Amino acid sequence: MAKLSMECKKMMVEEISSRLNDSDTMIVTSYKGLSAQNLNELRRELRGVSGEYLVVKDSMLKRALTNEPSKKIVELVKGEAGIAVDRKGDAAYILKVLVKFAKDHKVLQIRGGIVNGDSVSSDDIKQLAALPSREVLLARLANVLNAPIQGLAGALNAIICKVVYVLNAVKDKKGQGTSDKGQGQVEEKAEEKKEEVQLENKEETQPEKKEESGPENKEASNG
């Protein structure tokens, strides 16, 4: 019977160890004074954010916390301890749940833990819980990175519009210049034609000059 009991405890320790070592975010709390109803409520809230709340005897819990980074919290396990474990990969969610729940239920005490493999105190956890979640931070970062792109797109669009305007203006000006040049050539040819006609009319209307009498004609006349 004693051997069977030892085997059961060993299997339980292995199960607890596997569940804890799958996460690098674990928060140790003291749940002494919480009713079973409040404890179940805390579990539901943590499950809602992909978390888990384990309540195990401290002796078994210490035996399960043997690997890095979980063994960093062994010294926090004293008396009636419960561990909140993150399964989502974003500690902000379970931290917010724990801090809010501890605020509403004063008997729940947050002792400390590890977040993303780093040891944190209860004060650190409260400060971290006040930060936005990873999704919110990524969305803000995307907006920050997207803002210059939108500004650049607007600037490029304005430049393109100006280029198109200038090209159209040049095209219109060239067309007008060609028209004016053609009109000038027509007017010049018309003026030349007019001068030719006037010159011909002048030659036709001019009287013929009489031949001047030379010495020979004069002698013939006298003879």
Coordinates of C-alpha atoms in Angstrom, one line a residue:
M1 CA 0.0 0.0 0.0
A2 CA 2.8 2.4 0.9
K3 CA 4.6 1.6 -2.3
L4 CA 1.4 2.3 -4.3
S5 CA 1.0 5.6 -2.6
M6 CA 4.6 6.6 -3.4
E7 CA 4.0 5.6 -7.1
C8 CA 0.9 7.8 -7.2
K9 CA 2.7 10.7 -5.7
K10 CA 5.5 10.3 -8.2
M11 CA 3.1 10.3 -11.1
M12 CA 1.3 13.4 -9.7
V13 CA 4.7 15.2 -9.4
E14 CA 5.6 14.3 -13.0
E15 CA 2.2 15.5 -14.2
I16 CA 2.5 18.8 -12.3
S17 CA 6.1 19.2 -13.5
S18 CA 5.1 18.7 -17.2
R19 CA 2.3 21.2 -16.9
L20 CA 4.5 23.8 -15.2
N21 CA 7.6 23.4 -17.4
D22 CA 5.5 24.0 -20.6
S23 CA 5.3 27.7 -19.7
D24 CA 8.0 30.3 -18.9
T25 CA 5.4 32.5 -17.1
M26 CA 4.2 31.4 -13.7
I27 CA 2.9 33.5 -10.8
V28 CA 2.8 32.3 -7.3
T29 CA -0.1 33.3 -5.1
S30 CA -1.5 32.6 -1.7
Y31 CA -5.2 31.7 -1.9
K32 CA -5.8 31.2 1.9
G33 CA -9.1 32.6 2.8
L34 CA -10.7 32.3 -0.7
S35 CA -13.9 30.3 -0.8
A36 CA -14.3 27.4 -3.2
Q37 CA -16.7 29.5 -5.2
N38 CA -14.1 32.4 -5.5
L39 CA -11.4 29.9 -6.4
N40 CA -13.5 28.4 -9.2
E41 CA -14.2 31.9 -10.4
L42 CA -10.5 32.7 -10.6
R43 CA -9.9 29.5 -12.5
R44 CA -12.7 30.4 -15.0
E45 CA -11.3 33.9 -15.6
L46 CA -7.8 32.5 -16.2
R47 CA -9.0 29.9 -18.6
G48 CA -10.7 32.7 -20.5
V49 CA -7.3 34.1 -21.3
S50 CA -5.6 30.8 -21.9
G51 CA -4.3 30.5 -18.4
E52 CA -4.4 27.9 -15.7
Y53 CA -4.5 27.9 -11.9
L54 CA -2.9 25.0 -10.1
V55 CA -3.5 24.3 -6.4
V56 CA -1.1 21.7 -5.1
K57 CA 0.5 20.8 -1.7
D58 CA 3.7 22.8 -1.3
S59 CA 5.8 19.7 -0.8
M60 CA 4.7 18.2 -4.1
L61 CA 4.9 21.5 -5.8
K62 CA 8.5 22.0 -4.7
R63 CA 9.4 18.6 -6.0
A64 CA 7.9 19.4 -9.4
L65 CA 9.8 22.7 -9.7
T66 CA 13.1 21.3 -10.7
N67 CA 13.8 22.6 -14.2
E68 CA 14.7 26.1 -15.4
P69 CA 13.1 28.5 -15.2
S70 CA 10.5 27.0 -12.9
K71 CA 12.9 26.3 -10.0
K72 CA 13.4 30.1 -9.6
I73 CA 10.0 30.3 -7.8
V74 CA 10.6 27.4 -5.3
E75 CA 11.4 29.9 -2.5
L76 CA 8.0 31.6 -3.0
V77 CA 6.1 28.3 -2.4
K78 CA 5.1 28.4 1.2
G79 CA 1.9 27.1 2.8
E80 CA -1.2 27.2 0.7
A81 CA 0.1 28.3 -2.7
G82 CA -1.5 28.4 -6.0
I83 CA 0.3 29.0 -9.3
A84 CA -1.2 30.8 -12.3
V85 CA 0.4 29.6 -15.5
D86 CA 0.3 31.3 -18.9
R87 CA -0.6 29.1 -22.0
K88 CA -1.0 31.9 -24.5
G89 CA 2.5 33.2 -24.7
D90 CA 1.5 36.7 -23.6
A91 CA 1.8 37.2 -19.9
A92 CA -0.1 40.4 -19.9
Y93 CA -3.5 38.6 -19.9
I94 CA -3.0 36.5 -16.8
L95 CA -1.3 39.3 -15.0
K96 CA -4.3 41.6 -15.6
V97 CA -6.7 38.9 -14.4
L98 CA -4.6 38.2 -11.2
V99 CA -4.1 41.9 -10.3
K100 CA -7.8 42.7 -10.8
F101 CA -8.9 39.6 -8.9
A102 CA -6.6 40.4 -6.0
K103 CA -8.0 43.9 -5.9
D104 CA -11.5 42.6 -5.7
H105 CA -10.6 39.8 -3.3
K106 CA -8.1 41.1 -0.7
V107 CA -7.3 37.6 0.6
L108 CA -5.6 36.6 -2.6
Q109 CA -2.0 37.7 -2.4
I110 CA 0.5 37.8 -5.3
R111 CA 3.9 36.7 -4.1
G112 CA 5.9 36.9 -7.3
G113 CA 7.0 34.6 -10.0
I114 CA 8.6 34.5 -13.4
V115 CA 7.6 36.3 -16.6
N116 CA 9.1 35.1 -19.8
G117 CA 11.8 33.3 -17.8
D118 CA 12.7 36.3 -15.6
S119 CA 12.1 36.6 -11.9
V120 CA 9.6 39.3 -10.9
S121 CA 8.3 40.6 -7.6
S122 CA 4.7 41.3 -6.7
D123 CA 5.3 45.1 -7.4
D124 CA 6.7 44.2 -10.8
I125 CA 3.7 42.2 -11.6
K126 CA 1.4 45.1 -10.8
Q127 CA 3.4 47.4 -13.1
L128 CA 3.4 44.8 -15.9
A129 CA -0.3 44.3 -15.6
A130 CA -0.8 48.0 -16.3
L131 CA 0.9 47.7 -19.6
P132 CA -1.0 47.0 -22.9
S133 CA -1.1 43.5 -24.2
R134 CA 1.1 42.3 -27.1
E135 CA -1.6 42.7 -29.6
V136 CA -2.3 46.3 -28.6
L137 CA 1.4 47.1 -28.7
L138 CA 1.8 45.5 -32.1
A139 CA -1.2 47.5 -33.4
R140 CA 0.3 50.7 -32.1
L141 CA 3.6 49.9 -33.6
A142 CA 1.9 49.2 -36.9
N143 CA 0.2 52.5 -36.8
V144 CA 3.5 54.3 -36.0
L145 CA 5.2 52.5 -38.9
N146 CA 2.3 53.1 -41.2
A147 CA 2.0 56.8 -40.6
P148 CA 5.2 57.8 -42.5
I149 CA 4.2 55.4 -45.3
Q150 CA 0.9 57.2 -45.6
G151 CA 2.6 60.6 -45.5
L152 CA 5.1 59.4 -48.2
A153 CA 2.3 58.1 -50.4
G154 CA 0.5 61.5 -50.1
A155 CA 3.7 63.4 -50.9
L156 CA 4.4 61.1 -53.9
N157 CA 0.8 61.5 -55.1
A158 CA 1.2 65.3 -54.9
I159 CA 4.4 65.2 -56.8
I160 CA 2.9 63.1 -59.5
C161 CA 0.0 65.5 -59.8
K162 CA 2.4 68.4 -60.2
V163 CA 4.4 66.6 -62.9
V164 CA 1.2 65.7 -64.8
Y165 CA 0.1 69.4 -64.5
V166 CA 3.5 70.7 -65.8
L167 CA 3.6 68.2 -68.7
N168 CA 0.1 69.2 -69.7
A169 CA 1.0 72.8 -69.5
V170 CA 4.1 72.3 -71.7
K171 CA 2.1 70.3 -74.2
D172 CA -0.5 73.1 -74.4
K173 CA 2.2 75.7 -74.7
K174 CA 3.9 73.8 -77.6
G175 CA 0.6 73.4 -79.3
Q176 CA -0.1 77.1 -79.0
G177 CA 3.4 77.9 -80.2
T178 CA 3.0 75.7 -83.3
S179 CA -0.4 77.3 -84.1
D180 CA 1.0 80.8 -83.7
K181 CA 4.0 80.0 -85.9
G182 CA 1.7 78.5 -88.6
Q183 CA -0.5 81.6 -88.4
G184 CA 2.6 83.8 -88.8
Q185 CA 3.8 82.0 -91.8
V186 CA 0.4 82.3 -93.5
E187 CA 0.2 86.0 -92.7
E188 CA 3.8 86.5 -94.1
K189 CA 3.0 84.7 -97.3
A190 CA -0.2 86.7 -97.7
E191 CA 1.8 89.9 -97.3
E192 CA 4.4 88.9 -99.8
K193 CA 1.6 88.0 -102.3
K194 CA 0.0 91.4 -101.7
E195 CA 3.3 93.2 -102.4
E196 CA 3.8 91.3 -105.7
V197 CA 0.3 92.2 -106.9
Q198 CA 0.9 95.9 -106.0
L199 CA 4.2 95.8 -107.9
E200 CA 2.6 94.3 -111.0
N201 CA -0.2 96.9 -111.0
K202 CA 2.3 99.7 -110.7
E203 CA 4.3 98.5 -113.6
E204 CA 1.2 98.2 -115.8
T205 CA -0.1 101.7 -115.0
Q206 CA 3.3 103.5 -115.4
P207 CA 3.4 105.5 -118.8
E208 CA 6.1 104.7 -121.4
K209 CA 9.0 107.1 -121.6
K210 CA 9.5 109.1 -124.9
E211 CA 12.7 108.5 -126.7
E212 CA 15.0 111.5 -126.3
S213 CA 16.1 113.2 -129.5
G214 CA 19.7 112.6 -130.2
P215 CA 22.1 114.6 -132.6
E216 CA 21.3 112.3 -135.5
N217 CA 17.6 112.8 -135.3
K218 CA 18.0 116.5 -135.0
E219 CA 20.2 116.6 -138.2
A220 CA 17.7 114.6 -140.1
S221 CA 15.0 116.9 -139.2
N222 CA 17.0 119.9 -140.3
G223 CA 17.9 118.3 -143.6

